């Protein structure tokens, strides 16, 4: 009989009962009901328990699974290849799994929505932390997303008012192995809006905030094209985020194009060729002020937008931490990295931004073991308290520091290589002004030659104990740490063969 308890388990349960032993927790006895979805099912009929009787819409399969979930029963919705056109948003309110058979290139969920017929594709409620969406292309979502104070704004339903997340709105759960593309919003986030949960191994691309995205009431909105990561328990990892368009008029993470990061984590991902029009910046990534997000082990390149829109053509950071990350070849603004408040950078390469100033640290902060090379200038001294640089390499053709009118940022360097070591507001200790001896600066290889003066010339600090450099090798592997974001290659040893 379907979903009966296996004979071996029946024997175990009977033996335990006869011995007076408490029965195992229900999770040990959980069974999985599988519900099938196939556009071409020959005899579709609930409860969709076979391919022959499969549901012909994902919404029907999910609804059946939600009804069957609980009491020790897990539910799997298995979807075969096809283009599934939506008539209603799919709400996932329990910890079920929805999985494709053939993967995202052949299993497409298309809302085909528009501003006249707005509709999200998927919504995960905050009651479904164990829910999984695996292996779909999610496209065609559109949300009007009026701000909270708009007179026509409806009350929130599962996701906050303003309808963020045209493709996916997540208050929990996991999205894995999906493509999220060609979704549109008029407020906050076109591809994915998430306040909690995990997005992993996904492509997030070609999502857009239209040029007509005026809210009709107040002003131009802040809206991110790709993904908004909103809570401390929200993580995006191992993803590629590219070709998204964002627009914005003010501060905050929704002003970015690729990623808007509030207080969660962006890990092991590439963010490239996103474009921002308007706003305070973050063509690649926009990190919200005061919320402490983390960008780690990422590649941020080729992002841009309208001139003047790119305060932080790679990353605009109002707070938080950027570690083990390469920021290169971004365009359309004055600073590839622009920060406010005290931001921490560790093991970061900022390179190949001709005519731009590597970083503008408005709010001060710290920079450890970073390399700035091949940009116009190194650090912009416009505004701010104190910016501390340790073990950094700052060599750029126009100069180490840009000092414009009213510049008052204090620079404190220790164990750095810089083409400027002193001056008004600039102090240095144990620092040098010489050729860093990169392996191939012309070819954008900013690793160190073995004879570089930067080798073993840094100062060891606590965070380096278990850290790695940008090549993934031990951060300290000589008598002392090297300057910059790469440890020099170790000298080859001697191999002795014993016979």
XYZ file of N, CA, C and O in Angstrom, residues 188-306:
476
model
N 12.298 48.054 -5.106
C 13.076 47.215 -4.200
C 13.879 46.099 -4.848
O 15.092 46.134 -4.781
N 13.328 45.050 -5.431
C 14.161 43.962 -5.960
C 13.426 43.223 -7.063
O 12.325 42.731 -6.860
N 14.086 43.125 -8.214
C 13.447 42.466 -9.353
C 13.629 40.952 -9.327
O 12.684 40.201 -9.505
N 14.869 40.485 -9.121
C 15.114 39.052 -9.162
C 14.659 38.345 -7.905
O 13.681 37.592 -7.899
N 15.392 38.579 -6.804
C 15.104 37.920 -5.524
C 15.133 38.950 -4.403
O 16.061 39.755 -4.321
N 14.125 38.917 -3.560
C 14.147 39.651 -2.288
C 14.146 38.607 -1.197
O 13.276 37.737 -1.135
N 15.147 38.648 -0.293
C 15.204 37.644 0.763
C 15.541 38.293 2.101
O 16.448 39.120 2.198
N 14.792 37.920 3.110
C 15.042 38.378 4.465
C 15.673 37.279 5.307
O 16.223 37.540 6.368
N 15.593 36.039 4.815
C 16.211 34.892 5.475
C 16.290 33.776 4.445
O 15.652 33.823 3.396
N 17.096 32.760 4.746
C 17.201 31.627 3.850
C 18.517 31.596 3.091
O 19.438 32.376 3.338
N 18.594 30.677 2.136
C 19.823 30.422 1.381
C 19.521 30.366 -0.105
O 18.597 29.674 -0.540
N 20.330 31.096 -0.890
C 20.312 30.978 -2.350
C 21.690 30.470 -2.754
O 22.706 31.103 -2.456
N 21.737 29.336 -3.434
C 23.018 28.687 -3.705
C 23.063 28.119 -5.122
O 22.081 27.593 -5.638
N 24.238 28.232 -5.748
C 24.473 27.671 -7.085
C 23.422 28.149 -8.095
O 22.882 27.356 -8.864
N 23.166 29.431 -8.085
C 22.156 29.988 -8.982
C 22.771 31.017 -9.925
O 23.797 31.635 -9.615
N 22.143 31.206 -11.075
C 22.418 32.319 -11.970
C 21.299 33.331 -11.796
O 20.113 32.982 -11.898
N 21.678 34.584 -11.531
C 20.693 35.655 -11.343
C 21.039 36.735 -12.351
O 22.044 37.438 -12.199
N 20.246 36.840 -13.411
C 20.673 37.691 -14.525
C 19.492 38.322 -15.261
O 18.356 37.842 -15.217
N 19.804 39.449 -15.899
C 18.851 40.148 -16.781
C 17.544 40.497 -16.090
O 16.481 40.522 -16.721
N 17.600 40.766 -14.804
C 16.453 41.317 -14.088
C 16.574 42.838 -14.108
O 17.672 43.382 -14.129
N 15.442 43.540 -14.077
C 15.528 44.967 -14.404
C 14.527 45.816 -13.631
O 13.393 45.400 -13.364
N 14.984 46.995 -13.301
C 14.102 48.066 -12.849
C 13.909 48.988 -14.051
O 14.866 49.601 -14.523
N 12.708 49.099 -14.598
C 12.507 49.863 -15.836
C 12.781 51.351 -15.653
O 12.721 51.896 -14.549
N 13.051 52.005 -16.738
C 13.301 53.444 -16.702
C 12.050 54.222 -16.326
O 12.123 55.390 -15.953
N 10.893 53.585 -16.410
C 9.624 54.231 -16.040
C 9.250 53.933 -14.589
O 8.097 54.094 -14.200
N 10.246 53.520 -13.791
C 9.939 53.042 -12.444
C 9.736 54.161 -11.432
O 10.209 54.103 -10.319
N 9.027 55.172 -11.821
C 8.643 56.212 -10.872
C 7.453 55.704 -10.084
O 6.562 55.056 -10.622
N 7.431 55.979 -8.772
C 6.376 55.381 -7.959
C 5.017 56.063 -8.107
O 4.041 55.631 -7.533
N 4.932 57.136 -8.872
C 3.661 57.781 -9.111
C 3.171 58.623 -7.953
O 2.084 59.171 -7.994
N 3.988 58.707 -6.906
C 3.546 59.434 -5.725
C 4.626 60.368 -5.190
O 4.399 61.547 -5.026
N 5.791 59.785 -4.940
C 6.787 60.534 -4.173
C 8.023 60.872 -4.989
O 8.299 62.014 -5.271
N 8.794 59.886 -5.369
C 10.023 60.141 -6.116
C 10.493 58.858 -6.771
O 9.809 57.855 -6.737
N 11.666 58.934 -7.363
C 12.226 57.728 -7.952
C 12.555 56.740 -6.848
O 13.061 57.098 -5.800
N 12.293 55.483 -7.070
C 12.525 54.496 -6.018
C 13.987 54.060 -5.966
O 14.755 54.287 -6.881
N 14.353 53.400 -4.866
C 15.594 52.645 -4.799
C 15.258 51.217 -5.179
O 14.425 50.585 -4.542
N 15.888 50.695 -6.201
C 15.528 49.353 -6.635
C 16.736 48.631 -7.193
O 17.455 49.153 -8.031
N 16.969 47.418 -6.689
C 18.073 46.584 -7.138
C 17.569 45.613 -8.199
O 16.459 45.101 -8.113
N 18.399 45.395 -9.201
C 17.985 44.499 -10.268
C 18.081 43.035 -9.893
O 17.161 42.260 -10.122
N 19.229 42.630 -9.302
C 19.482 41.206 -9.098
C 18.878 40.629 -7.847
O 17.802 40.028 -7.865
N 19.584 40.771 -6.711
C 19.126 40.144 -5.471
C 19.340 41.093 -4.299
O 20.379 41.723 -4.171
N 18.333 41.177 -3.445
C 18.398 41.937 -2.206
C 18.534 40.952 -1.056
O 17.706 40.048 -0.898
N 19.603 41.107 -0.246
C 19.875 40.211 0.880
C 19.618 41.009 2.147
O 20.413 41.864 2.530
N 18.488 40.748 2.805
C 17.996 41.702 3.775
C 18.202 41.415 5.232
O 18.153 42.317 6.045
N 18.446 40.175 5.650
C 18.520 39.878 7.070
C 19.793 39.151 7.430
O 20.487 38.601 6.567
N 20.094 39.118 8.723
C 21.320 38.468 9.182
C 21.340 36.980 8.859
O 22.412 36.378 8.749
N 20.179 36.370 8.688
C 20.096 34.937 8.376
C 19.867 34.675 6.890
O 19.392 33.604 6.517
N 20.201 35.645 6.061
C 20.070 35.488 4.608
C 21.458 35.361 3.991
O 22.347 36.167 4.272
N 21.644 34.338 3.152
C 22.949 34.085 2.538
C 22.782 33.754 1.063
O 21.921 32.958 0.683
N 23.634 34.359 0.242
C 23.757 33.988 -1.171
C 25.179 33.488 -1.366
O 26.142 34.187 -1.015
N 25.326 32.285 -1.910
C 26.674 31.750 -2.101
C 26.773 30.929 -3.378
O 25.802 30.348 -3.848
N 27.986 30.932 -3.930
C 28.285 30.175 -5.150
C 27.341 30.541 -6.292
O 26.852 29.670 -7.012
N 27.085 31.832 -6.440
C 26.167 32.292 -7.478
C 26.889 33.211 -8.458
O 27.934 33.786 -8.144
N 26.316 33.356 -9.642
C 26.777 34.321 -10.632
C 25.652 35.320 -10.863
O 24.531 34.929 -11.222
N 25.963 36.598 -10.665
C 24.947 37.656 -10.696
C 25.387 38.666 -11.743
O 26.394 39.362 -11.561
N 24.678 38.754 -12.855
C 25.193 39.545 -13.971
C 24.068 40.083 -14.850
O 22.956 39.547 -14.897
N 24.382 41.179 -15.539
C 23.464 41.722 -16.532
C 22.181 42.287 -15.978
O 21.193 42.428 -16.703
N 22.159 42.636 -14.696
C 20.966 43.214 -14.085
C 21.034 44.739 -14.140
O 22.114 45.329 -14.182
N 19.877 45.387 -14.118
C 19.802 46.850 -14.170
C 19.067 47.347 -12.933
O 17.966 46.895 -12.622
N 19.722 48.268 -12.224
C 19.107 48.864 -11.046
C 18.981 50.361 -11.197
O 19.690 50.994 -11.988
N 18.089 50.932 -10.427
C 17.915 52.390 -10.412
C 17.660 52.809 -8.978
O 17.079 52.079 -8.194
N 18.091 54.015 -8.647
C 17.878 54.455 -7.278
C 18.106 55.934 -7.140
O 18.768 56.571 -7.949
N 17.556 56.469 -6.062
C 17.657 57.905 -5.844
C 18.272 58.255 -4.505
O 18.425 59.411 -4.192
N 18.622 57.270 -3.709
C 19.123 57.623 -2.395
C 19.925 56.530 -1.749
O 20.425 55.627 -2.407
N 20.070 56.624 -0.431
C 20.867 55.685 0.315
C 20.175 54.329 0.386
O 18.990 54.202 0.168
N 20.939 53.326 0.749
C 20.332 52.043 1.041
C 20.644 50.992 0.015
O 21.036 51.270 -1.109
N 20.479 49.713 0.386
C 20.893 48.604 -0.450
C 20.079 48.441 -1.707
O 20.516 47.788 -2.641
N 18.865 48.996 -1.719
C 18.047 48.833 -2.905
C 18.507 49.742 -4.027
O 17.912 49.763 -5.091
N 19.562 50.522 -3.803
C 20.065 51.379 -4.859
C 21.080 50.707 -5.745
O 21.586 51.319 -6.669
N 21.439 49.453 -5.481
C 22.434 48.754 -6.275
C 21.840 48.130 -7.521
O 20.637 48.111 -7.719
N 22.725 47.618 -8.374
C 22.253 46.971 -9.600
C 22.319 45.454 -9.501
O 21.344 44.763 -9.780
N 23.476 44.922 -9.096
C 23.599 43.476 -8.979
C 23.067 42.950 -7.664
O 22.189 42.097 -7.619
N 23.622 43.496 -6.552
C 23.286 43.002 -5.221
C 23.017 44.184 -4.291
O 23.784 45.148 -4.259
N 21.933 44.124 -3.529
C 21.698 45.016 -2.408
C 21.857 44.207 -1.138
O 21.146 43.221 -0.931
N 22.840 44.581 -0.303
C 23.178 43.771 0.867
C 22.880 44.562 2.132
O 23.512 45.585 2.399
N 21.933 44.070 2.904
C 21.573 44.749 4.145
C 22.436 44.246 5.295
O 23.318 44.934 5.775
N 22.220 43.016 5.748
C 23.001 42.517 6.874
C 23.309 41.035 6.760
O 23.755 40.424 7.713
N 23.096 40.449 5.611
C 23.388 39.038 5.409
C 24.770 38.835 4.827
O 25.690 39.632 5.026
N 24.920 37.759 4.042
C 26.224 37.383 3.520
C 26.151 37.113 2.020
O 25.206 36.469 1.537
N 27.175 37.569 1.306
C 27.389 37.226 -0.094
C 28.730 36.525 -0.158
O 29.776 37.132 0.093
N 28.726 35.229 -0.509
C 29.922 34.403 -0.411
C 30.234 33.711 -1.741
O 29.323 33.252 -2.439
N 31.507 33.646 -2.080
C 31.985 32.797 -3.183
C 31.205 33.020 -4.474
O 30.841 32.069 -5.161
N 30.970 34.256 -4.806
C 30.125 34.571 -5.965
C 30.805 35.574 -6.882
O 31.712 36.303 -6.461
N 30.367 35.613 -8.129
C 30.837 36.636 -9.064
C 29.688 37.589 -9.368
O 28.543 37.169 -9.554
N 30.028 38.882 -9.379
C 29.049 39.940 -9.626
C 29.615 40.790 -10.754
O 30.601 41.501 -10.564
N 29.020 40.689 -11.938
C 29.664 41.349 -13.077
C 28.651 41.874 -14.101
O 27.551 41.373 -14.242
N 29.066 42.922 -14.762
C 28.331 43.533 -15.870
C 26.888 43.885 -15.514
O 25.960 43.713 -16.313
N 26.722 44.364 -14.296
C 25.455 44.963 -13.886
C 25.562 46.477 -14.076
O 26.652 47.048 -13.995
N 24.442 47.129 -14.305
C 24.462 48.562 -14.580
C 23.475 49.305 -13.694
O 22.306 48.909 -13.570
N 23.981 50.399 -13.110
C 23.165 51.218 -12.227
C 22.928 52.577 -12.859
O 23.853 53.201 -13.371
N 21.690 53.050 -12.785
C 21.337 54.372 -13.293
C 20.665 55.146 -12.172
O 19.569 54.803 -11.738
N 21.357 56.178 -11.685
C 20.850 56.950 -10.563
C 21.224 56.312 -9.243
O 21.686 55.186 -9.164
N 21.056 57.051 -8.167
C 21.308 56.495 -6.857
C 22.688 56.816 -6.330
O 23.510 57.439 -6.987
N 22.952 56.339 -5.120
C 24.218 56.626 -4.477
C 25.306 55.651 -4.883
O 26.453 55.840 -4.535
N 24.988 54.605 -5.555
C 26.046 53.771 -6.073
C 25.904 52.304 -5.753
O 24.939 51.850 -5.172
N 26.948 51.593 -6.145
C 26.931 50.156 -6.003
C 26.457 49.496 -7.273
O 25.494 48.736 -7.279
N 27.143 49.784 -8.389
C 26.753 49.144 -9.643
C 26.842 47.629 -9.522
O 26.017 46.900 -10.046
N 27.865 47.168 -8.800
C 27.949 45.742 -8.524
C 27.195 45.378 -7.268
O 26.233 44.635 -7.280
N 27.661 45.955 -6.124
C 27.098 45.637 -4.812
C 26.868 46.928 -4.042
O 27.734 47.801 -4.008
N 25.710 47.038 -3.401
C 25.408 48.167 -2.536
C 25.161 47.633 -1.134
O 24.245 46.849 -0.909
N 26.017 48.034 -0.175
C 25.908 47.565 1.210
C 25.310 48.674 2.068
O 25.833 49.775 2.120
N 24.239 48.366 2.750
C 23.465 49.370 3.478
C 24.224 49.944 4.669
O 24.955 49.235 5.353
N 24.063 51.241 4.958
C 24.721 51.835 6.118
C 24.250 51.228 7.435
O 23.064 51.053 7.659
N 25.206 50.900 8.289
C 24.892 50.524 9.657
C 24.393 49.112 9.879
O 23.977 48.775 10.974
N 24.443 48.255 8.861
C 23.828 46.941 9.030
C 24.818 45.784 9.051
O 24.447 44.660 9.343
N 26.070 45.998 8.676
C 27.096 44.989 8.890
C 27.037 43.768 8.005
O 27.227 42.641 8.477
N 26.791 43.921 6.720
C 26.823 42.794 5.806
C 28.247 42.324 5.540
O 29.226 43.010 5.824
N 28.373 41.123 4.964
C 29.671 40.539 4.653
C 29.739 40.149 3.187
O 28.864 39.445 2.672
N 30.804 40.607 2.512
C 31.145 40.149 1.160
C 32.457 39.392 1.280
O 33.466 39.955 1.723
N 32.466 38.114 0.920
C 33.656 37.294 1.100
C 33.914 36.420 -0.119
O 32.991 35.782 -0.647
N 35.174 36.405 -0.545
C 35.618 35.533 -1.632
C 34.792 35.736 -2.897
O 34.317 34.787 -3.510
N 34.655 36.981 -3.291
C 33.854 37.312 -4.476
C 34.718 37.971 -5.548
O 35.797 38.503 -5.265
N 34.225 37.935 -6.769
C 34.842 38.610 -7.907
C 33.845 39.633 -8.420
O 32.735 39.275 -8.828
N 34.242 40.910 -8.385
C 33.354 42.002 -8.759
C 34.004 42.738 -9.924
O 35.014 43.419 -9.758
N 33.443 42.606 -11.126
C 34.117 43.174 -12.298
C 33.124 43.571 -13.388
O 32.008 43.049 -13.466
N 33.563 44.530 -14.200
C 32.800 44.895 -15.391
C 31.481 45.573 -15.126
O 30.652 45.687 -16.032
N 31.229 46.034 -13.896
C 29.984 46.722 -13.588
C 30.103 48.200 -13.964
O 31.197 48.755 -14.013
N 28.977 48.843 -14.226
C 29.033 50.233 -14.649
C 27.680 50.887 -14.584
O 26.823 50.557 -13.774
N 27.477 51.839 -15.479
C 26.220 52.570 -15.500
C 26.437 53.973 -15.990
O 27.489 54.306 -16.553
N 25.450 54.820 -15.777
C 25.532 56.197 -16.239
C 26.602 56.943 -15.461
O 26.755 56.752 -14.259
